[in-house]
Amino acid sequence: MINFRIIRHMWLFLAVAEEKHFGRAAKKLGMTQPPLTQQIQVLEQSLKVQLFDRSKRNVQLTPVGLAILPAVKKFAEQVERLEVAINEAVAGHSGVLTIGAISAAMLDVLPGYIRRMKALNPDIVISIKEIDSAEAIPALQNGEIDLAFARLTGEQGEGIESLPISSAELVVTLPHDHRLAGQNRISLRSLMNEEWVMFYRYLNPGYFDSIITACRSEGFSPRILHEVRSVALQIAFVGCGQGIALVPSSLKHLSLTSVVTLPLEERIEVVTTAVAWSSARQNPLVERFVELVKGDA
């Protein structure tokens, strides 16, 4: 049987875990500190575990607290989605569509599709959640999101369909004072001795492998000094003098004044954004959105 008192206490646990301070958490929750401390103690007694280490200046999670935190966060997000759906239904809206998107998609292709979708379906509510590409498929499979806009290539697994939306050639980003910064165009071979800033492979294996394959065709493997989670971070690392990076030409506008962007002699084209959805779940709003995207294909 569900223990609803423990569920309520989980919100208190989450606030303290995020703030790492009982006083700040109490203020965030609109209550005073003593009742919050007491309720956390009740929760710990109910679970028969200690969730917080109070021996330090700042409150720290115990190993048990750290272990349950991701599940509590996920549960809280799902409850928030449910609350939004209920409120929108009561307000007379026809539905809520939750889209997970990488930051690059939010800056590039997604805004236009959202405007067009809302023009065709003015009563829907579209909720956006920032994800990285590695989170897209699991989030679709467990129902956290209805659509994913991410860097996805190839087969995504049973029950998941995807459609490429945009692609771009890769360009080189260099520190502004780099010895090659004055050239008009750069060959891959000239970068063989450089230190590279790359995406983690797990974020997009196809994207990563296309770069490795191109380098190996030129007789070398890139010396990867740093691995990051976004193009913006690649560019930031380059600007800090931590190496060079290949980034999609469509996102070179993110470049800093400390970075020079130059075209490659070789043509390396990558999928920058694809839309993915679960075919195992029937959702008319998803179908309408996908049809909108397919119309541009």
GROMACS .gro file of C-alpha atoms in nm:
model
  297
    1MET     CA    1   0.000   0.000   0.000
    2ILE     CA    2   0.124   0.350  -0.085
    3ASN     CA    3   0.241   0.549   0.217
    4PHE     CA    4   0.123   0.898   0.122
    5ARG     CA    5   0.289   1.053   0.427
    6ILE     CA    6   0.630   0.936   0.302
    7ILE     CA    7   0.548   1.075  -0.046
    8ARG     CA    8   0.476   1.416   0.110
    9HIS     CA    9   0.796   1.398   0.309
   10MET     CA   10   0.993   1.331  -0.011
   11TRP     CA   11   0.930   1.689  -0.122
   12LEU     CA   12   1.083   1.808   0.205
   13PHE     CA   13   1.378   1.574   0.154
   14LEU     CA   14   1.429   1.707  -0.201
   15ALA     CA   15   1.429   2.070  -0.085
   16VAL     CA   16   1.693   2.004   0.184
   17ALA     CA   17   1.901   1.795  -0.059
   18GLU     CA   18   1.899   2.076  -0.317
   19GLU     CA   19   1.965   2.361  -0.074
   20LYS     CA   20   2.207   2.165   0.153
   21HIS     CA   21   2.077   2.382   0.435
   22PHE     CA   22   1.768   2.338   0.655
   23GLY     CA   23   1.707   2.711   0.695
   24ARG     CA   24   1.717   2.787   0.322
   25ALA     CA   25   1.506   2.480   0.246
   26ALA     CA   26   1.245   2.586   0.502
   27LYS     CA   27   1.228   2.935   0.348
   28LYS     CA   28   1.189   2.780   0.001
   29LEU     CA   29   0.903   2.564   0.131
   30GLY     CA   30   0.732   2.853   0.309
   31MET     CA   31   0.774   2.707   0.657
   32THR     CA   32   0.997   2.750   0.960
   33GLN     CA   33   1.304   2.537   1.024
   34PRO     CA   34   1.200   2.341   1.338
   35PRO     CA   35   0.898   2.169   1.175
   36LEU     CA   36   1.107   2.088   0.868
   37THR     CA   37   1.381   1.931   1.080
   38GLN     CA   38   1.119   1.733   1.269
   39GLN     CA   39   0.953   1.606   0.950
   40ILE     CA   40   1.289   1.494   0.807
   41GLN     CA   41   1.354   1.305   1.128
   42VAL     CA   42   1.011   1.141   1.095
   43LEU     CA   43   1.099   1.039   0.739
   44GLU     CA   44   1.431   0.891   0.849
   45GLN     CA   45   1.259   0.700   1.128
   46SER     CA   46   0.997   0.568   0.885
   47LEU     CA   47   1.265   0.450   0.642
   48LYS     CA   48   1.495   0.336   0.924
   49VAL     CA   49   1.792   0.512   0.761
   50GLN     CA   50   1.987   0.837   0.800
   51LEU     CA   51   1.948   1.060   0.494
   52PHE     CA   52   2.158   1.362   0.598
   53ASP     CA   53   2.492   1.408   0.769
   54ARG     CA   54   2.445   1.703   1.003
   55SER     CA   55   2.794   1.695   1.149
   56LYS     CA   56   2.937   1.937   0.894
   57ARG     CA   57   2.879   2.308   0.843
   58ASN     CA   58   2.663   2.241   0.538
   59VAL     CA   59   2.413   1.957   0.540
   60GLN     CA   60   2.538   1.668   0.326
   61LEU     CA   61   2.356   1.366   0.192
   62THR     CA   62   2.457   1.028   0.332
   63PRO     CA   63   2.526   0.744   0.085
   64VAL     CA   64   2.164   0.631   0.126
   65GLY     CA   65   2.041   0.986   0.063
   66LEU     CA   66   2.253   1.009  -0.251
   67ALA     CA   67   2.121   0.673  -0.368
   68ILE     CA   68   1.753   0.771  -0.349
   69LEU     CA   69   1.792   1.131  -0.473
   70PRO     CA   70   1.770   1.053  -0.851
   71ALA     CA   71   1.448   0.852  -0.802
   72VAL     CA   72   1.296   1.129  -0.590
   73LYS     CA   73   1.383   1.392  -0.852
   74LYS     CA   74   1.232   1.179  -1.127
   75PHE     CA   75   0.916   1.123  -0.925
   76ALA     CA   76   0.885   1.497  -0.857
   77GLU     CA   77   0.917   1.576  -1.229
   78GLN     CA   78   0.645   1.323  -1.314
   79VAL     CA   79   0.412   1.468  -1.051
   80GLU     CA   80   0.474   1.817  -1.190
   81ARG     CA   81   0.385   1.691  -1.539
   82LEU     CA   82   0.066   1.538  -1.400
   83GLU     CA   83  -0.023   1.865  -1.227
   84VAL     CA   84   0.031   2.060  -1.549
   85ALA     CA   85  -0.184   1.816  -1.745
   86ILE     CA   86  -0.466   1.837  -1.490
   87ASN     CA   87  -0.455   2.217  -1.475
   88GLU     CA   88  -0.455   2.248  -1.853
   89ALA     CA   89  -0.743   2.003  -1.888
   90VAL     CA   90  -0.946   2.199  -1.631
   91ALA     CA   91  -0.864   2.522  -1.820
   92GLY     CA   92  -1.005   2.369  -2.137
   93HIS     CA   93  -0.684   2.302  -2.326
   94SER     CA   94  -0.678   2.001  -2.554
   95GLY     CA   95  -0.356   1.846  -2.427
   96VAL     CA   96   0.003   1.880  -2.314
   97LEU     CA   97   0.297   1.782  -2.533
   98THR     CA   98   0.630   1.738  -2.353
   99ILE     CA   99   0.939   1.781  -2.567
  100GLY     CA  100   1.291   1.695  -2.459
  101ALA     CA  101   1.552   1.891  -2.650
  102ILE     CA  102   1.924   1.954  -2.654
  103SER     CA  103   2.022   2.319  -2.619
  104ALA     CA  104   2.136   2.342  -2.983
  105ALA     CA  105   1.790   2.234  -3.104
  106MET     CA  106   1.627   2.496  -2.881
  107LEU     CA  107   1.838   2.762  -3.049
  108ASP     CA  108   1.795   2.630  -3.402
  109VAL     CA  109   1.508   2.418  -3.534
  110LEU     CA  110   1.267   2.379  -3.242
  111PRO     CA  111   1.124   2.733  -3.209
  112GLY     CA  112   0.989   2.731  -3.565
  113TYR     CA  113   0.820   2.394  -3.523
  114ILE     CA  114   0.663   2.500  -3.195
  115ARG     CA  115   0.519   2.817  -3.352
  116ARG     CA  116   0.373   2.619  -3.641
  117MET     CA  117   0.233   2.349  -3.414
  118LYS     CA  118   0.062   2.604  -3.190
  119ALA     CA  119  -0.075   2.788  -3.492
  120LEU     CA  120  -0.241   2.462  -3.605
  121ASN     CA  121  -0.343   2.359  -3.252
  122PRO     CA  122  -0.389   2.678  -3.046
  123ASP     CA  123  -0.535   2.495  -2.744
  124ILE     CA  124  -0.238   2.269  -2.674
  125VAL     CA  125   0.033   2.338  -2.417
  126ILE     CA  126   0.391   2.254  -2.513
  127SER     CA  127   0.633   2.189  -2.228
  128ILE     CA  128   1.008   2.188  -2.299
  129LYS     CA  129   1.262   1.992  -2.097
  130GLU     CA  130   1.636   2.026  -2.156
  131ILE     CA  131   1.808   1.691  -2.215
  132ASP     CA  132   2.129   1.568  -2.370
  133SER     CA  133   2.132   1.323  -2.659
  134ALA     CA  134   2.210   1.025  -2.436
  135GLU     CA  135   1.897   1.090  -2.229
  136ALA     CA  136   1.660   1.109  -2.528
  137ILE     CA  137   1.578   0.743  -2.587
  138PRO     CA  138   1.543   0.638  -2.219
  139ALA     CA  139   1.318   0.941  -2.158
  140LEU     CA  140   1.097   0.841  -2.453
  141GLN     CA  141   1.082   0.479  -2.344
  142ASN     CA  142   0.976   0.555  -1.987
  143GLY     CA  143   0.727   0.823  -2.090
  144GLU     CA  144   0.904   1.125  -1.942
  145ILE     CA  145   0.879   1.303  -2.277
  146ASP     CA  146   0.664   1.266  -2.588
  147LEU     CA  147   0.918   1.385  -2.845
  148ALA     CA  148   1.295   1.422  -2.844
  149PHE     CA  149   1.500   1.669  -3.046
  150ALA     CA  150   1.860   1.551  -3.021
  151ARG     CA  151   2.168   1.436  -3.214
  152LEU     CA  152   2.057   1.086  -3.305
  153THR     CA  153   2.172   0.863  -3.589
  154GLY     CA  154   2.096   0.507  -3.694
  155GLU     CA  155   1.856   0.265  -3.525
  156GLN     CA  156   1.738   0.376  -3.183
  157GLY     CA  157   1.594   0.049  -3.054
  158GLU     CA  158   1.262  -0.130  -3.057
  159GLY     CA  159   0.958   0.094  -3.038
  160ILE     CA  160   1.148   0.414  -3.118
  161GLU     CA  161   1.128   0.593  -3.453
  162SER     CA  162   1.338   0.888  -3.560
  163LEU     CA  163   1.370   1.131  -3.848
  164PRO     CA  164   1.673   1.350  -3.927
  165ILE     CA  165   1.583   1.718  -3.938
  166SER     CA  166   1.905   1.907  -3.997
  167SER     CA  167   2.267   1.838  -4.083
  168ALA     CA  168   2.578   2.049  -4.121
  169GLU     CA  169   2.939   2.030  -4.226
  170LEU     CA  170   3.198   2.036  -3.951
  171VAL     CA  171   3.431   2.333  -3.915
  172VAL     CA  172   3.744   2.381  -3.703
  173THR     CA  173   3.751   2.601  -3.395
  174LEU     CA  174   4.093   2.722  -3.279
  175PRO     CA  175   4.219   2.958  -3.009
  176HIS     CA  176   4.254   3.303  -3.168
  177ASP     CA  177   4.633   3.297  -3.119
  178HIS     CA  178   4.681   2.947  -3.266
  179ARG     CA  179   4.955   2.906  -3.527
  180LEU     CA  180   4.693   2.800  -3.788
  181ALA     CA  181   4.441   3.073  -3.709
  182GLY     CA  182   4.546   3.287  -4.005
  183GLN     CA  183   4.474   3.025  -4.272
  184ASN     CA  184   4.170   3.033  -4.499
  185ARG     CA  185   4.104   2.659  -4.485
  186ILE     CA  186   4.249   2.376  -4.277
  187SER     CA  187   4.315   2.012  -4.358
  188LEU     CA  188   4.247   1.738  -4.105
  189ARG     CA  189   4.605   1.614  -4.142
  190SER     CA  190   4.735   1.949  -4.015
  191LEU     CA  191   4.551   1.882  -3.688
  192MET     CA  192   4.708   1.543  -3.619
  193ASN     CA  193   4.939   1.673  -3.343
  194GLU     CA  194   4.680   1.895  -3.178
  195GLU     CA  195   4.498   1.831  -2.853
  196TRP     CA  196   4.126   1.782  -2.922
  197VAL     CA  197   3.806   1.869  -2.735
  198MET     CA  198   3.538   1.615  -2.824
  199PHE     CA  199   3.187   1.507  -2.730
  200TYR     CA  200   3.160   1.206  -2.502
  201ARG     CA  201   3.103   0.915  -2.735
  202TYR     CA  202   2.801   0.789  -2.541
  203LEU     CA  203   2.616   1.112  -2.617
  204ASN     CA  204   2.617   1.038  -2.989
  205PRO     CA  205   2.820   0.738  -3.108
  206GLY     CA  206   2.751   0.806  -3.477
  207TYR     CA  207   2.866   1.169  -3.452
  208PHE     CA  208   3.179   1.074  -3.259
  209ASP     CA  209   3.267   0.783  -3.489
  210SER     CA  210   3.231   0.992  -3.804
  211ILE     CA  211   3.507   1.222  -3.679
  212ILE     CA  212   3.732   0.934  -3.572
  213THR     CA  213   3.682   0.762  -3.911
  214ALA     CA  214   3.764   1.080  -4.102
  215CYS     CA  215   4.083   1.130  -3.901
  216ARG     CA  216   4.193   0.770  -3.947
  217SER     CA  217   4.141   0.801  -4.321
  218GLU     CA  218   4.405   1.075  -4.303
  219GLY     CA  219   4.643   0.845  -4.115
  220PHE     CA  220   4.600   0.946  -3.751
  221SER     CA  221   4.377   0.920  -3.445
  222PRO     CA  222   4.292   1.246  -3.266
  223ARG     CA  223   4.458   1.311  -2.929
  224ILE     CA  224   4.150   1.373  -2.716
  225LEU     CA  225   4.242   1.588  -2.418
  226HIS     CA  226   3.892   1.683  -2.299
  227GLU     CA  227   3.547   1.531  -2.343
  228VAL     CA  228   3.240   1.750  -2.290
  229ARG     CA  229   2.861   1.738  -2.322
  230SER     CA  230   2.779   2.021  -2.564
  231VAL     CA  231   2.906   2.228  -2.857
  232ALA     CA  232   2.898   2.537  -2.636
  233LEU     CA  233   3.138   2.368  -2.394
  234GLN     CA  234   3.363   2.256  -2.680
  235ILE     CA  235   3.393   2.617  -2.792
  236ALA     CA  236   3.442   2.739  -2.435
  237PHE     CA  237   3.727   2.491  -2.381
  238VAL     CA  238   3.889   2.600  -2.708
  239GLY     CA  239   3.859   2.962  -2.600
  240CYS     CA  240   4.044   2.872  -2.279
  241GLY     CA  241   4.333   2.732  -2.485
  242GLN     CA  242   4.254   2.369  -2.403
  243GLY     CA  243   4.275   2.238  -2.758
  244ILE     CA  244   4.092   2.249  -3.091
  245ALA     CA  245   3.748   2.116  -3.181
  246LEU     CA  246   3.532   2.029  -3.479
  247VAL     CA  247   3.182   2.173  -3.448
  248PRO     CA  248   2.880   2.197  -3.683
  249SER     CA  249   2.899   2.501  -3.909
  250SER     CA  250   2.538   2.583  -3.818
  251LEU     CA  251   2.649   2.649  -3.459
  252LYS     CA  252   2.962   2.852  -3.524
  253HIS     CA  253   2.766   3.162  -3.420
  254LEU     CA  254   2.822   3.041  -3.063
  255SER     CA  255   3.193   3.115  -3.103
  256LEU     CA  256   3.366   3.354  -2.865
  257THR     CA  257   3.600   3.641  -2.950
  258SER     CA  258   3.882   3.420  -2.822
  259VAL     CA  259   3.803   3.156  -3.087
  260VAL     CA  260   3.861   3.145  -3.464
  261THR     CA  261   3.638   2.928  -3.684
  262LEU     CA  262   3.770   2.800  -4.017
  263PRO     CA  263   3.635   2.561  -4.285
  264LEU     CA  264   3.786   2.217  -4.336
  265GLU     CA  265   3.935   2.104  -4.665
  266GLU     CA  266   3.761   1.770  -4.617
  267ARG     CA  267   3.382   1.747  -4.614
  268ILE     CA  268   3.246   1.588  -4.295
  269GLU     CA  269   2.869   1.616  -4.262
  270VAL     CA  270   2.685   1.516  -3.945
  271VAL     CA  271   2.324   1.509  -3.831
  272THR     CA  272   2.284   1.802  -3.595
  273THR     CA  273   1.923   1.736  -3.494
  274ALA     CA  274   1.678   1.450  -3.534
  275VAL     CA  275   1.329   1.410  -3.391
  276ALA     CA  276   1.245   1.082  -3.218
  277TRP     CA  277   0.925   0.943  -3.069
  278SER     CA  278   0.784   0.622  -2.926
  279SER     CA  279   0.570   0.423  -3.169
  280ALA     CA  280   0.455   0.209  -2.876
  281ARG     CA  281   0.246   0.497  -2.738
  282GLN     CA  282  -0.048   0.633  -2.933
  283ASN     CA  283  -0.060   1.012  -2.902
  284PRO     CA  284  -0.247   1.223  -3.160
  285LEU     CA  285  -0.043   1.532  -3.069
  286VAL     CA  286   0.282   1.346  -3.138
  287GLU     CA  287   0.144   1.221  -3.469
  288ARG     CA  288   0.048   1.577  -3.573
  289PHE     CA  289   0.390   1.710  -3.477
  290VAL     CA  290   0.570   1.433  -3.666
  291GLU     CA  291   0.356   1.497  -3.975
  292LEU     CA  292   0.458   1.861  -3.954
  293VAL     CA  293   0.825   1.760  -3.951
  294LYS     CA  294   0.779   1.504  -4.229
  295GLY     CA  295   0.623   1.775  -4.443
  296ASP     CA  296   0.959   1.953  -4.446
  297ALA     CA  297   1.164   1.640  -4.519
   0.00000   0.00000   0.00000
